PDB file of C-alpha atoms in Angstrom:
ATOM      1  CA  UNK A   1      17.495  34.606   5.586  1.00  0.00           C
ATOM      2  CA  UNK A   2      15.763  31.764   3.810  1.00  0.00           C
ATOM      3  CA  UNK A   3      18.889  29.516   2.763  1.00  0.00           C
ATOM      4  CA  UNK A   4      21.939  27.446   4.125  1.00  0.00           C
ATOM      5  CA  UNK A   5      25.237  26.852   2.866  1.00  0.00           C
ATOM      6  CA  UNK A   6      26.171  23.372   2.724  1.00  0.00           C
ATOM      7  CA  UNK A   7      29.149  23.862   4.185  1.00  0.00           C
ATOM      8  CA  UNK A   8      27.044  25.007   7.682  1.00  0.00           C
ATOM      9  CA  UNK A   9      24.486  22.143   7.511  1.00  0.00           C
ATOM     10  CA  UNK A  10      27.850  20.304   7.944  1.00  0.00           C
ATOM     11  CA  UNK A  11      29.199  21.960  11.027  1.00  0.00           C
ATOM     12  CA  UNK A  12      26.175  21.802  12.323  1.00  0.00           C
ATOM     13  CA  UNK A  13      24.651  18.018  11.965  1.00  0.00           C
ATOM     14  CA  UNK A  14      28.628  17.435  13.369  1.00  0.00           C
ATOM     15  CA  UNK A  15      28.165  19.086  16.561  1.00  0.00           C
ATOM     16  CA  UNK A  16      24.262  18.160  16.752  1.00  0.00           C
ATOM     17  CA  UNK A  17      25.322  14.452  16.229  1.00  0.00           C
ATOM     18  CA  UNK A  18      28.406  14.564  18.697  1.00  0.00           C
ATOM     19  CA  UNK A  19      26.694  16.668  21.315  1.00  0.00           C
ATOM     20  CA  UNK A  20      30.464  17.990  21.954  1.00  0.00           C
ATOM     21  CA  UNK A  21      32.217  20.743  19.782  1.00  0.00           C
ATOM     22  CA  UNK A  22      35.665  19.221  20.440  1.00  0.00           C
ATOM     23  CA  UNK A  23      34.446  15.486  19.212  1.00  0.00           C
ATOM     24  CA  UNK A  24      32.768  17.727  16.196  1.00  0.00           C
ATOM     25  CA  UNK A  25      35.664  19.506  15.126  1.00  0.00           C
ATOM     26  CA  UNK A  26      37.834  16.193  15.488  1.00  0.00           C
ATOM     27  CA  UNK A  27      35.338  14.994  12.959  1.00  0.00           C
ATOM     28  CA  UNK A  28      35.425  17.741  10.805  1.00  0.00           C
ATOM     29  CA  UNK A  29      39.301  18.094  10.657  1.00  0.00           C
ATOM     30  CA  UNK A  30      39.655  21.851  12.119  1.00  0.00           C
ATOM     31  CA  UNK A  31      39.908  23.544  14.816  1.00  0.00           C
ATOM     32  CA  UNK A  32      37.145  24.140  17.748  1.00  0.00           C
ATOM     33  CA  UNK A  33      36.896  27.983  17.953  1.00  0.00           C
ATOM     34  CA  UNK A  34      36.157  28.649  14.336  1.00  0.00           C
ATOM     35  CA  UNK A  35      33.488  25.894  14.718  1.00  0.00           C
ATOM     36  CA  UNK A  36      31.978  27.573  17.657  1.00  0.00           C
ATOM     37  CA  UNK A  37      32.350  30.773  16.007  1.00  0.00           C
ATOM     38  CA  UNK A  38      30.298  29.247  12.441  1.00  0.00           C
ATOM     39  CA  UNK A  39      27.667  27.993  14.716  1.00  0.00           C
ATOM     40  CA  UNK A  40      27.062  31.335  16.483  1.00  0.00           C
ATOM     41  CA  UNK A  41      27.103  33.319  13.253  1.00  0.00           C
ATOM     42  CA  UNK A  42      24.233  30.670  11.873  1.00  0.00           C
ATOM     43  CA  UNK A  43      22.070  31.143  14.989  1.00  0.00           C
ATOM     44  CA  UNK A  44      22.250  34.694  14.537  1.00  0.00           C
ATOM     45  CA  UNK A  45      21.473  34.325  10.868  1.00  0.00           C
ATOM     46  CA  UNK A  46      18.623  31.989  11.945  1.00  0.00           C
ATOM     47  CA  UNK A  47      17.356  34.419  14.983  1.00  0.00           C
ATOM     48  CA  UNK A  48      17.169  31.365  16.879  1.00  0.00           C
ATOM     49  CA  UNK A  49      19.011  28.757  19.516  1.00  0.00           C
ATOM     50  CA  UNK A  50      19.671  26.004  18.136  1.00  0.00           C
ATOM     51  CA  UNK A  51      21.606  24.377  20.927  1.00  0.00           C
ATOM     52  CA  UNK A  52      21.982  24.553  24.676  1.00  0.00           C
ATOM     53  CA  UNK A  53      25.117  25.046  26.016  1.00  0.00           C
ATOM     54  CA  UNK A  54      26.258  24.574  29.736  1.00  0.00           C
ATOM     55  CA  UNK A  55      28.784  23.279  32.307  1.00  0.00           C
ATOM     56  CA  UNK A  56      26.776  19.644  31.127  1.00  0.00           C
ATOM     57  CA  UNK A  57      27.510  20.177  27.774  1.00  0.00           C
ATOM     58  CA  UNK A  58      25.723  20.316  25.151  1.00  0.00           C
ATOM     59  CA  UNK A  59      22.108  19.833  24.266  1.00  0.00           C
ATOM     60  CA  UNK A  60      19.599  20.499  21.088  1.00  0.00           C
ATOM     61  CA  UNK A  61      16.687  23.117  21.350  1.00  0.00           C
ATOM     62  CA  UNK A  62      13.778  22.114  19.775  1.00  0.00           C
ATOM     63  CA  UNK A  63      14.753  24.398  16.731  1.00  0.00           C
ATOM     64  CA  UNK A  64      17.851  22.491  16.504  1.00  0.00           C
ATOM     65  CA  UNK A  65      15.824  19.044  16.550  1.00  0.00           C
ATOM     66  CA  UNK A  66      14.233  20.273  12.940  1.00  0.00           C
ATOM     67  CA  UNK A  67      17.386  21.749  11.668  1.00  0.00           C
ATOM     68  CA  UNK A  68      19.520  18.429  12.431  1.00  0.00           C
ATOM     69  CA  UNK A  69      16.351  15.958  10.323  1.00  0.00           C
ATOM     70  CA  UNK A  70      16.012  18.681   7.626  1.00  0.00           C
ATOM     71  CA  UNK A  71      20.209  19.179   7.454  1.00  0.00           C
ATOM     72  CA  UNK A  72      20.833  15.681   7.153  1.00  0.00           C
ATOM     73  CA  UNK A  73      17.804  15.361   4.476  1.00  0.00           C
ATOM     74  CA  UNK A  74      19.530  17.991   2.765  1.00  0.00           C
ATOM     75  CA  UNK A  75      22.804  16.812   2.901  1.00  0.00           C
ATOM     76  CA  UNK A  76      21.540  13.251   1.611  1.00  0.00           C
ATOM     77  CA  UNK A  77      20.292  15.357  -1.045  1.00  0.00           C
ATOM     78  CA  UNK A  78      23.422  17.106  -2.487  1.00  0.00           C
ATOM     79  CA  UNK A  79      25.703  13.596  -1.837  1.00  0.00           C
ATOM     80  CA  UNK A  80      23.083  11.944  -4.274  1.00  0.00           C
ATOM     81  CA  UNK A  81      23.087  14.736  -7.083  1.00  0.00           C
ATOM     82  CA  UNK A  82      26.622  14.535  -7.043  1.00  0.00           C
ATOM     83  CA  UNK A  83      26.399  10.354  -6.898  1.00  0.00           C
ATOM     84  CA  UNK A  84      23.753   9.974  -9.164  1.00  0.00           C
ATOM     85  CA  UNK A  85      25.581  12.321 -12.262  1.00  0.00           C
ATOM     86  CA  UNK A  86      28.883  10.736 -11.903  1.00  0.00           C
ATOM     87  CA  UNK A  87      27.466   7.675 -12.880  1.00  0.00           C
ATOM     88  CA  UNK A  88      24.840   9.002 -15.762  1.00  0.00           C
ATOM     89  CA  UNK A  89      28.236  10.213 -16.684  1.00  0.00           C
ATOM     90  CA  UNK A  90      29.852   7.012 -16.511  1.00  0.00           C
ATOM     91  CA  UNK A  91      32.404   8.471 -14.072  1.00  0.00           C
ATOM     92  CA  UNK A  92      32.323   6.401 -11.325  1.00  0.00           C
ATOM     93  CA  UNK A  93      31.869   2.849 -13.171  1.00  0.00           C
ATOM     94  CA  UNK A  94      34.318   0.425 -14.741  1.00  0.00           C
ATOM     95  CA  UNK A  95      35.142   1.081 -17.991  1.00  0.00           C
ATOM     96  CA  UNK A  96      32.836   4.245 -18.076  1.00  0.00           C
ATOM     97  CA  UNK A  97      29.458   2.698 -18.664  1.00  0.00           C
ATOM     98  CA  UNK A  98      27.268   5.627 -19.493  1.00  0.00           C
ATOM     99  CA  UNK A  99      23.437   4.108 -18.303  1.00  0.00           C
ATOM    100  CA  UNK A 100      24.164   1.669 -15.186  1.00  0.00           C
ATOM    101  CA  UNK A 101      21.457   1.678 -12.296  1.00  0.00           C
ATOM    102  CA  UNK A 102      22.748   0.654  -8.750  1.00  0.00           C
ATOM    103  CA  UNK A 103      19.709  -2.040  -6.991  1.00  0.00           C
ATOM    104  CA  UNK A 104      20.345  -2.453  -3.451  1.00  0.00           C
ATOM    105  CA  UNK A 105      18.984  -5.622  -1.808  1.00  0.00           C
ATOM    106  CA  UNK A 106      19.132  -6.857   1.331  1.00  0.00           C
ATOM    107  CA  UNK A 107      21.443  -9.789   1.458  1.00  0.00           C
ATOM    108  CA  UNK A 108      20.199 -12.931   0.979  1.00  0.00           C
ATOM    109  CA  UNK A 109      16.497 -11.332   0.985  1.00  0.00           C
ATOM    110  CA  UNK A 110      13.976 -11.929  -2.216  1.00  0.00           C
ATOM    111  CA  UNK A 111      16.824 -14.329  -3.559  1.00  0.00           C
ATOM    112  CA  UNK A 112      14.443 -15.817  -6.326  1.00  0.00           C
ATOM    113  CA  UNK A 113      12.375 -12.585  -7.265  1.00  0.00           C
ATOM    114  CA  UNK A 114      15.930 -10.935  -7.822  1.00  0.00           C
ATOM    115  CA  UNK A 115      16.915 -13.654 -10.077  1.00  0.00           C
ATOM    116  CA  UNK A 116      13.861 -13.408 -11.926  1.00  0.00           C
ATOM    117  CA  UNK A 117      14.344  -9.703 -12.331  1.00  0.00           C
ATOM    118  CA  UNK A 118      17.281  -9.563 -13.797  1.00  0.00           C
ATOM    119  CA  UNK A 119      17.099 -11.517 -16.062  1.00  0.00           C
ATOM    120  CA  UNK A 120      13.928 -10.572 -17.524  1.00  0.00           C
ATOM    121  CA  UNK A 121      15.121  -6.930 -17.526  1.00  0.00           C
ATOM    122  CA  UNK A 122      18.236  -7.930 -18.898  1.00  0.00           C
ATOM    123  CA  UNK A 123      16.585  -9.610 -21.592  1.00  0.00           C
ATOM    124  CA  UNK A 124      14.659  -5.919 -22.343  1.00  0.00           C
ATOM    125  CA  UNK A 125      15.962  -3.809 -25.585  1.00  0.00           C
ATOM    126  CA  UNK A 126      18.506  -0.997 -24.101  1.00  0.00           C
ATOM    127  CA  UNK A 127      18.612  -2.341 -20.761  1.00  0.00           C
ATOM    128  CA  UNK A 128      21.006  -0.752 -18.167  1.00  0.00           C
ATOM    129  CA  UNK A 129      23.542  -1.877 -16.432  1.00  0.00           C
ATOM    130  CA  UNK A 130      22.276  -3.359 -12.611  1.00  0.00           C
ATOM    131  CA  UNK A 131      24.898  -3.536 -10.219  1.00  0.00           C
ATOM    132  CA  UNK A 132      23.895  -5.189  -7.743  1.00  0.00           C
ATOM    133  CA  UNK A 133      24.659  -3.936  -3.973  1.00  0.00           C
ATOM    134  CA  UNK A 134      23.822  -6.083  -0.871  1.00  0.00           C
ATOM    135  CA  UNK A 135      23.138  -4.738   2.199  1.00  0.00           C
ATOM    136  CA  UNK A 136      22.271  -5.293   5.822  1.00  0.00           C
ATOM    137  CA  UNK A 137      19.075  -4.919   7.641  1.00  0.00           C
ATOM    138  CA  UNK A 138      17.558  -1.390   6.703  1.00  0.00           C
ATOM    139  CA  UNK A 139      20.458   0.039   4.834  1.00  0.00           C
ATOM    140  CA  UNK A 140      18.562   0.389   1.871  1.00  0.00           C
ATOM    141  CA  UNK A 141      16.733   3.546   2.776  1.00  0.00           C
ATOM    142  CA  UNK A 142      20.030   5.630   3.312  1.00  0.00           C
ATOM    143  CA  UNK A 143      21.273   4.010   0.701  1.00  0.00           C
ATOM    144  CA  UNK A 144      18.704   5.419  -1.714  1.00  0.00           C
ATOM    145  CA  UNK A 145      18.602   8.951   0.165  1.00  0.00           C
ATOM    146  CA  UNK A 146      22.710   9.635  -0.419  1.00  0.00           C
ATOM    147  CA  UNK A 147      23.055   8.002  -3.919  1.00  0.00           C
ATOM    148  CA  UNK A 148      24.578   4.867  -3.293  1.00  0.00           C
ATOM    149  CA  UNK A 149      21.847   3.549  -4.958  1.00  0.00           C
ATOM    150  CA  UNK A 150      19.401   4.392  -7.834  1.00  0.00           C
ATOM    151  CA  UNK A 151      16.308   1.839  -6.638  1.00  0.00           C
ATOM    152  CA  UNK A 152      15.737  -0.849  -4.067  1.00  0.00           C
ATOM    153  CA  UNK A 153      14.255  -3.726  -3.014  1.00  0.00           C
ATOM    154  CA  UNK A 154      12.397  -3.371   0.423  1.00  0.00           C
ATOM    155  CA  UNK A 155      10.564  -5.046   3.103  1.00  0.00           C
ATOM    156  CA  UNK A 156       7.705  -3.885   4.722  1.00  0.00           C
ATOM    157  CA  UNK A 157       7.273  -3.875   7.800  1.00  0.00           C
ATOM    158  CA  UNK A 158      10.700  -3.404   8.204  1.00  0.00           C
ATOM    159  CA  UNK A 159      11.560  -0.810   6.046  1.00  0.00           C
ATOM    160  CA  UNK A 160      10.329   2.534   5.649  1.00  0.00           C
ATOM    161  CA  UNK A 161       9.013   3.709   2.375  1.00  0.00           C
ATOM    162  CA  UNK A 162       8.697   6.970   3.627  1.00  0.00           C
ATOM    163  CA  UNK A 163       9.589   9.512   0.463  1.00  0.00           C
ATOM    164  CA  UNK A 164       9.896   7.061  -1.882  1.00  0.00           C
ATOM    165  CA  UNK A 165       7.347   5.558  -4.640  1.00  0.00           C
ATOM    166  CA  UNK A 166       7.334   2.490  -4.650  1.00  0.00           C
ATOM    167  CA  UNK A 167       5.327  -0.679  -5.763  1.00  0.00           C
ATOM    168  CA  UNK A 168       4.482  -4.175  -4.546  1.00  0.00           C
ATOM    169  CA  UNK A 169       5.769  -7.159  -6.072  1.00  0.00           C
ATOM    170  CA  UNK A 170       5.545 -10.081  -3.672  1.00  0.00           C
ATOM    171  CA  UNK A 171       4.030 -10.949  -0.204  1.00  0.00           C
ATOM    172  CA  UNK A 172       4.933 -13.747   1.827  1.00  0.00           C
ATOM    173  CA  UNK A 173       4.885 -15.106   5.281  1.00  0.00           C
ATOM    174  CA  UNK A 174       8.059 -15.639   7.864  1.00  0.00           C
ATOM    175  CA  UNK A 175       9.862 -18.328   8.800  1.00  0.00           C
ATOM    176  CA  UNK A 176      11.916 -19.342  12.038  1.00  0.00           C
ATOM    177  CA  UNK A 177      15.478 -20.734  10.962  1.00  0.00           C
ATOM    178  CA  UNK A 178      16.437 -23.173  13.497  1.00  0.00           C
ATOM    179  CA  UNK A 179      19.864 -25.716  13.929  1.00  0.00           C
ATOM    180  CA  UNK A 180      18.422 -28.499  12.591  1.00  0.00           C
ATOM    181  CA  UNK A 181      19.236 -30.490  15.665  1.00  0.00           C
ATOM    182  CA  UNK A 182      17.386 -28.318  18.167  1.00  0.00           C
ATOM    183  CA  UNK A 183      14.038 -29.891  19.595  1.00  0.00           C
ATOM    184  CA  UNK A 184      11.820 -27.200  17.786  1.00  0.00           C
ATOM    185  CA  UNK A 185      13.468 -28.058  14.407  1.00  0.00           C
ATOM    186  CA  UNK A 186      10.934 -30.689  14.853  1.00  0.00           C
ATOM    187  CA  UNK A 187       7.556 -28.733  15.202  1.00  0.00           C
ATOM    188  CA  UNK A 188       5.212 -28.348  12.004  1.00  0.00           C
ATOM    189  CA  UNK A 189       4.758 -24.575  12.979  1.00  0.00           C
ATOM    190  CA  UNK A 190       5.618 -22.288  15.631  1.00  0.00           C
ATOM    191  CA  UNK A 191       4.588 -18.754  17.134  1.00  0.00           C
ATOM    192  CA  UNK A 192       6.702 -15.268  18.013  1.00  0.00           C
ATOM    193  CA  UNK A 193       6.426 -15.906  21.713  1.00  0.00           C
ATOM    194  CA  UNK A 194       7.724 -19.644  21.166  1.00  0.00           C
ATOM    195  CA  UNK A 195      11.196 -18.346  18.874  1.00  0.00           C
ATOM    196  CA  UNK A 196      11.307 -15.286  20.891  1.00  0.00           C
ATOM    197  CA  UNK A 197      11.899 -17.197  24.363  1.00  0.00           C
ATOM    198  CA  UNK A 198      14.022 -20.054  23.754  1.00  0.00           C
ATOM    199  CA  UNK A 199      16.644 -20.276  26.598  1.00  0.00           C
ATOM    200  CA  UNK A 200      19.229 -22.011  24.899  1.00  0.00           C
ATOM    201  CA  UNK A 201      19.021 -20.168  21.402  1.00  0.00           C
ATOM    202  CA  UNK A 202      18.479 -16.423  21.928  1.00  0.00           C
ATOM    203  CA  UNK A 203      17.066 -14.043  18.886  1.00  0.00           C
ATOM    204  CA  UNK A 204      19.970 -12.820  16.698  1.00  0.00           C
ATOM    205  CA  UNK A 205      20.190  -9.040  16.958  1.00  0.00           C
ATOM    206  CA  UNK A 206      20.368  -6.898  13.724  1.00  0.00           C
ATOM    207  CA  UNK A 207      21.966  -3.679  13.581  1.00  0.00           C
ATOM    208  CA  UNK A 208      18.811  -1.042  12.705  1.00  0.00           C
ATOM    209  CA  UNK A 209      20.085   2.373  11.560  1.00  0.00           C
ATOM    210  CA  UNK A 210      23.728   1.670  13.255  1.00  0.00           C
ATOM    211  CA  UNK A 211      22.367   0.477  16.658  1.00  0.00           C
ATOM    212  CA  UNK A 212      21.631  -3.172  18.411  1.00  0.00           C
ATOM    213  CA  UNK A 213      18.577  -3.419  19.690  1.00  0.00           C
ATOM    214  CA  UNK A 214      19.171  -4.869  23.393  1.00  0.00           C
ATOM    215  CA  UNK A 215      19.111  -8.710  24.243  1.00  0.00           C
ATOM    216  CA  UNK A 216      21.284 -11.553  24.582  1.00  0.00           C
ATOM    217  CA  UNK A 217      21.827 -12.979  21.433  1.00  0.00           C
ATOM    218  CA  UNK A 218      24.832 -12.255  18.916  1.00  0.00           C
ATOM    219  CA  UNK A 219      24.846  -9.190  17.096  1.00  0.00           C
ATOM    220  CA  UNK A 220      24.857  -9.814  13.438  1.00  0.00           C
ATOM    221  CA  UNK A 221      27.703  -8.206  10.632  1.00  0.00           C
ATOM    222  CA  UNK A 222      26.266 -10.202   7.631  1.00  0.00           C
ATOM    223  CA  UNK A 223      24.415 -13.146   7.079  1.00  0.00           C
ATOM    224  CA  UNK A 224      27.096 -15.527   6.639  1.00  0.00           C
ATOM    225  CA  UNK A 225      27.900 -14.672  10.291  1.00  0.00           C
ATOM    226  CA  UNK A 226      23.917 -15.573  10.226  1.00  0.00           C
ATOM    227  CA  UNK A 227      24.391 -18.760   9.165  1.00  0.00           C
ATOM    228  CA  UNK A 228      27.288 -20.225  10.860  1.00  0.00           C
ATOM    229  CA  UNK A 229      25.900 -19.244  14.324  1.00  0.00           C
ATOM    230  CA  UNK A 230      22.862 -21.251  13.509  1.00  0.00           C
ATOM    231  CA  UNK A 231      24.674 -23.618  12.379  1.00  0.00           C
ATOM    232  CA  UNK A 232      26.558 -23.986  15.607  1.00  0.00           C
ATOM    233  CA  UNK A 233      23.452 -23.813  17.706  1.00  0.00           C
ATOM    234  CA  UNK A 234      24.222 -20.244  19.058  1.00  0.00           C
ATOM    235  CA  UNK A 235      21.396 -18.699  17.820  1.00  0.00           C
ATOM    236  CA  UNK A 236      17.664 -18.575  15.792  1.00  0.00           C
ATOM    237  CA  UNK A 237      16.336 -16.122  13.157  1.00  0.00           C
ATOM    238  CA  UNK A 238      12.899 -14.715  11.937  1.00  0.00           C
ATOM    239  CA  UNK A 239      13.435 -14.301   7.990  1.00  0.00           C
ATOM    240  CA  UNK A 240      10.625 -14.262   5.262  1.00  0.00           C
ATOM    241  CA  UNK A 241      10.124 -17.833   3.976  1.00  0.00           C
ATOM    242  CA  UNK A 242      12.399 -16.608   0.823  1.00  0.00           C
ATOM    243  CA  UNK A 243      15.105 -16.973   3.104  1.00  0.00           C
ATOM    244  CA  UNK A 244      15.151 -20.931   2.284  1.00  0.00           C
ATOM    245  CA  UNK A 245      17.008 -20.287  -0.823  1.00  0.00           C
ATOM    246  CA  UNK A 246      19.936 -19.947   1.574  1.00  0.00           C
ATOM    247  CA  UNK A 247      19.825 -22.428   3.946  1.00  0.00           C
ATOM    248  CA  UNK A 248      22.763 -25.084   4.960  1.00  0.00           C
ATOM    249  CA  UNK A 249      22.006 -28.517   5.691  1.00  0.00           C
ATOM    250  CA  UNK A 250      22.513 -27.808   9.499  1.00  0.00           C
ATOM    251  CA  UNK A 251      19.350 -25.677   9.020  1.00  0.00           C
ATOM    252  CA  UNK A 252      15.733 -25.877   9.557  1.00  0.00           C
ATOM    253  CA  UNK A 253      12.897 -24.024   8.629  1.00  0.00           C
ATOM    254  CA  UNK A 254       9.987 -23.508  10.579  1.00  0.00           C
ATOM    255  CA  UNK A 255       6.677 -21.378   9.642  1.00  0.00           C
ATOM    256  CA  UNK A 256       5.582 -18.690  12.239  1.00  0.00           C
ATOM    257  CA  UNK A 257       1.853 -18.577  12.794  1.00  0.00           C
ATOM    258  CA  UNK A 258       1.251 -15.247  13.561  1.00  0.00           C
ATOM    259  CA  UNK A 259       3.984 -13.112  12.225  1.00  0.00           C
ATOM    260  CA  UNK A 260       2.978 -10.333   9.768  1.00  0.00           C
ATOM    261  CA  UNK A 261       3.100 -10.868   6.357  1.00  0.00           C
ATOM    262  CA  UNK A 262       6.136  -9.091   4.832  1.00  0.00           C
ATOM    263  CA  UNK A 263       5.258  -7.504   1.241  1.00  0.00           C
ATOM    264  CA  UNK A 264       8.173  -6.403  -0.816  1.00  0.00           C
ATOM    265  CA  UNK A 265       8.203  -3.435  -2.353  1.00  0.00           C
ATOM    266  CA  UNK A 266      10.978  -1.816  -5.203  1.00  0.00           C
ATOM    267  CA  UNK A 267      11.156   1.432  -4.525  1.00  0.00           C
ATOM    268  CA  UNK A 268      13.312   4.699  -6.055  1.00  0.00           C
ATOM    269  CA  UNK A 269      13.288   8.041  -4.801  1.00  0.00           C
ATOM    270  CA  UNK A 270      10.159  10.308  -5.865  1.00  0.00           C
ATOM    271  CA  UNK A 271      11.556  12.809  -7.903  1.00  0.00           C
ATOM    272  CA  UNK A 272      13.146  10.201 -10.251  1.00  0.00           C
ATOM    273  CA  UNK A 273      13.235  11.185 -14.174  1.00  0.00           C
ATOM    274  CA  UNK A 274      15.663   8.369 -15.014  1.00  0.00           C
ATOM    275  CA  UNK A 275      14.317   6.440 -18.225  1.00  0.00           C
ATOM    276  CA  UNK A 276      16.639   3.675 -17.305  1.00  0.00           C
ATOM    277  CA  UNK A 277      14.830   3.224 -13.927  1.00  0.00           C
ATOM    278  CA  UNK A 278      11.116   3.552 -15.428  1.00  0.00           C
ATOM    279  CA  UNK A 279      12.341   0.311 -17.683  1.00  0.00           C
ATOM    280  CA  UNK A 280      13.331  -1.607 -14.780  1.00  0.00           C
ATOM    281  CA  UNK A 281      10.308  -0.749 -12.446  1.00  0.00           C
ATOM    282  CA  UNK A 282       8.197  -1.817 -15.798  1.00  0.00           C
ATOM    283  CA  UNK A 283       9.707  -5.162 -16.167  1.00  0.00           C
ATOM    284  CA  UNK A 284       9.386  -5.607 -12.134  1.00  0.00           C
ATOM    285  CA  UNK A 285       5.867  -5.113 -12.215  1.00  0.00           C
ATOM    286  CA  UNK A 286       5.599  -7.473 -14.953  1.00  0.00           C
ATOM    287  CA  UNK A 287       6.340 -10.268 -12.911  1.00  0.00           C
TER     288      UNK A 287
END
């Protein structure tokens, strides 16, 4: 039995994500026997376990481990076919625009090289349509994997580029952003260690793949959150030094030593034929 129905994947990723089949079939909107009932038939299909099941609950086998990366790959996969011709079809866009490419950026990231990019692909014989989508922290990966978006803009180290192309279009180094009435608003330069331990002003927490990496400072919904929490004193934030674009009055700006460079990359998924997208990651490389 070399293939899966959709529909399985599914069930399954439910259940492998929930770790419970009642939670799963919650989720799923239907009953829990006929879930537990299209699990067993797929293990059987399979020949193997792919979960663990006692008076604990439940737990993944390693066969289960692949099948819950590769469903959710897969998965990804179908949502953007389906996503990605609805709108070469103009279904899904206002007023039915038949070539329209979705860019997602992360908020308030790259501000001026956006700028610049737009307009000089807009300024391109039979450009597309670029909607614009903003986005938080490392969103831009899924968002290219589902369909939500046709290309992005992202940020290495902190995104992965993992199955995408990709190309480099700017590096840059990383700023501290500071209430401008703090005592270290005042220093020329400082290092990790020195933003990272600052009893007063602890790091702002981003959400990374849905989760909050543990500490004491806020956890961050968007960067106008960002902002006015800086603002207020109640926090500090590592961004590239593009970030200044943004900045309030009752910010400061402060160059980190020895943080690592971050080089932004656009980047589109790999098996991209889209003549639309080719024009756009032209004009970016142009820059």
């Amino acid at each position: 039995m070399d293939t899966l129905e959709t529909r399985e994947l599914r069930y399954f990723v439910a259940v492998a994500e929930e770790l419970h089949f009642g939670r799963a079939a919650e989720r799923l909107g239907m009953a829990q026997p006929p879930l537990s009932r299209a699990i067993q038939q797929l293990e059987r299909r399979l020949g193997v376990s792919l979960l663990v099941r006692n008076r604990r609950g439940v737990s993944l086998t390693g066969a289960g481990e692949v099948l819950l990366q590769e469903g959710r790959a897969a998965l990804d996969a179908t949502t953007a076919a389906a996503r990605r011709t609805r709108r070469a079809g103009g279904v899904d866009g206002p007023g039915g625009p038949r070539n329209r490419l979705v860019l997602a950026v992360k908020a308030a990231a790259s501000h001026e090289l956006l700028q610049k990019l737009l307009a000089a692909y807009a300024a391109e014989p039979d450009a597309a349509e670029i909607e614009v989508l903003p986005s938080g922290t490392c969103d831009q990966e899924a968002m290219l994997r589902d369909g939500r978006a046709d290309v992005a803009l992202m940020h290495a180290p902190f995104n992965s580029l993992a199955g995408f192309d990709s190309e480099e279009l700017l590096t840059e180094g990383q700023i501290a952003i500071l209430p401008a009435g703090h005592a270290l608003a005042a220093r020329r330069t400082l290092t990790l260690a020195e933003v990272s331990d600052i009893p007063d002003l602890p790091l702002a927490c981003w959400s990374r793949h849905g989760t909050y990496a543990p500490g004491p400072g806020p956890e961050i919904q968007d960067q106008t959150q960002l902002a006015q929490l800086i603002a207020l004193g109640r926090t500090v934030a590592v961004f590239p030094d593009s970030a200044r674009a943004w900045l309030w009055s009752e910010h400061t700006a402060v160059p980190l030593t020895d943080a690592p460079p971050v080089v932004t990359h656009i980047a589109w998924p790999a098996h991209s034929r889209s003549l639309a997208l080719a024009g756009l990651i032209r004009t970016a490389t142009r820059l």
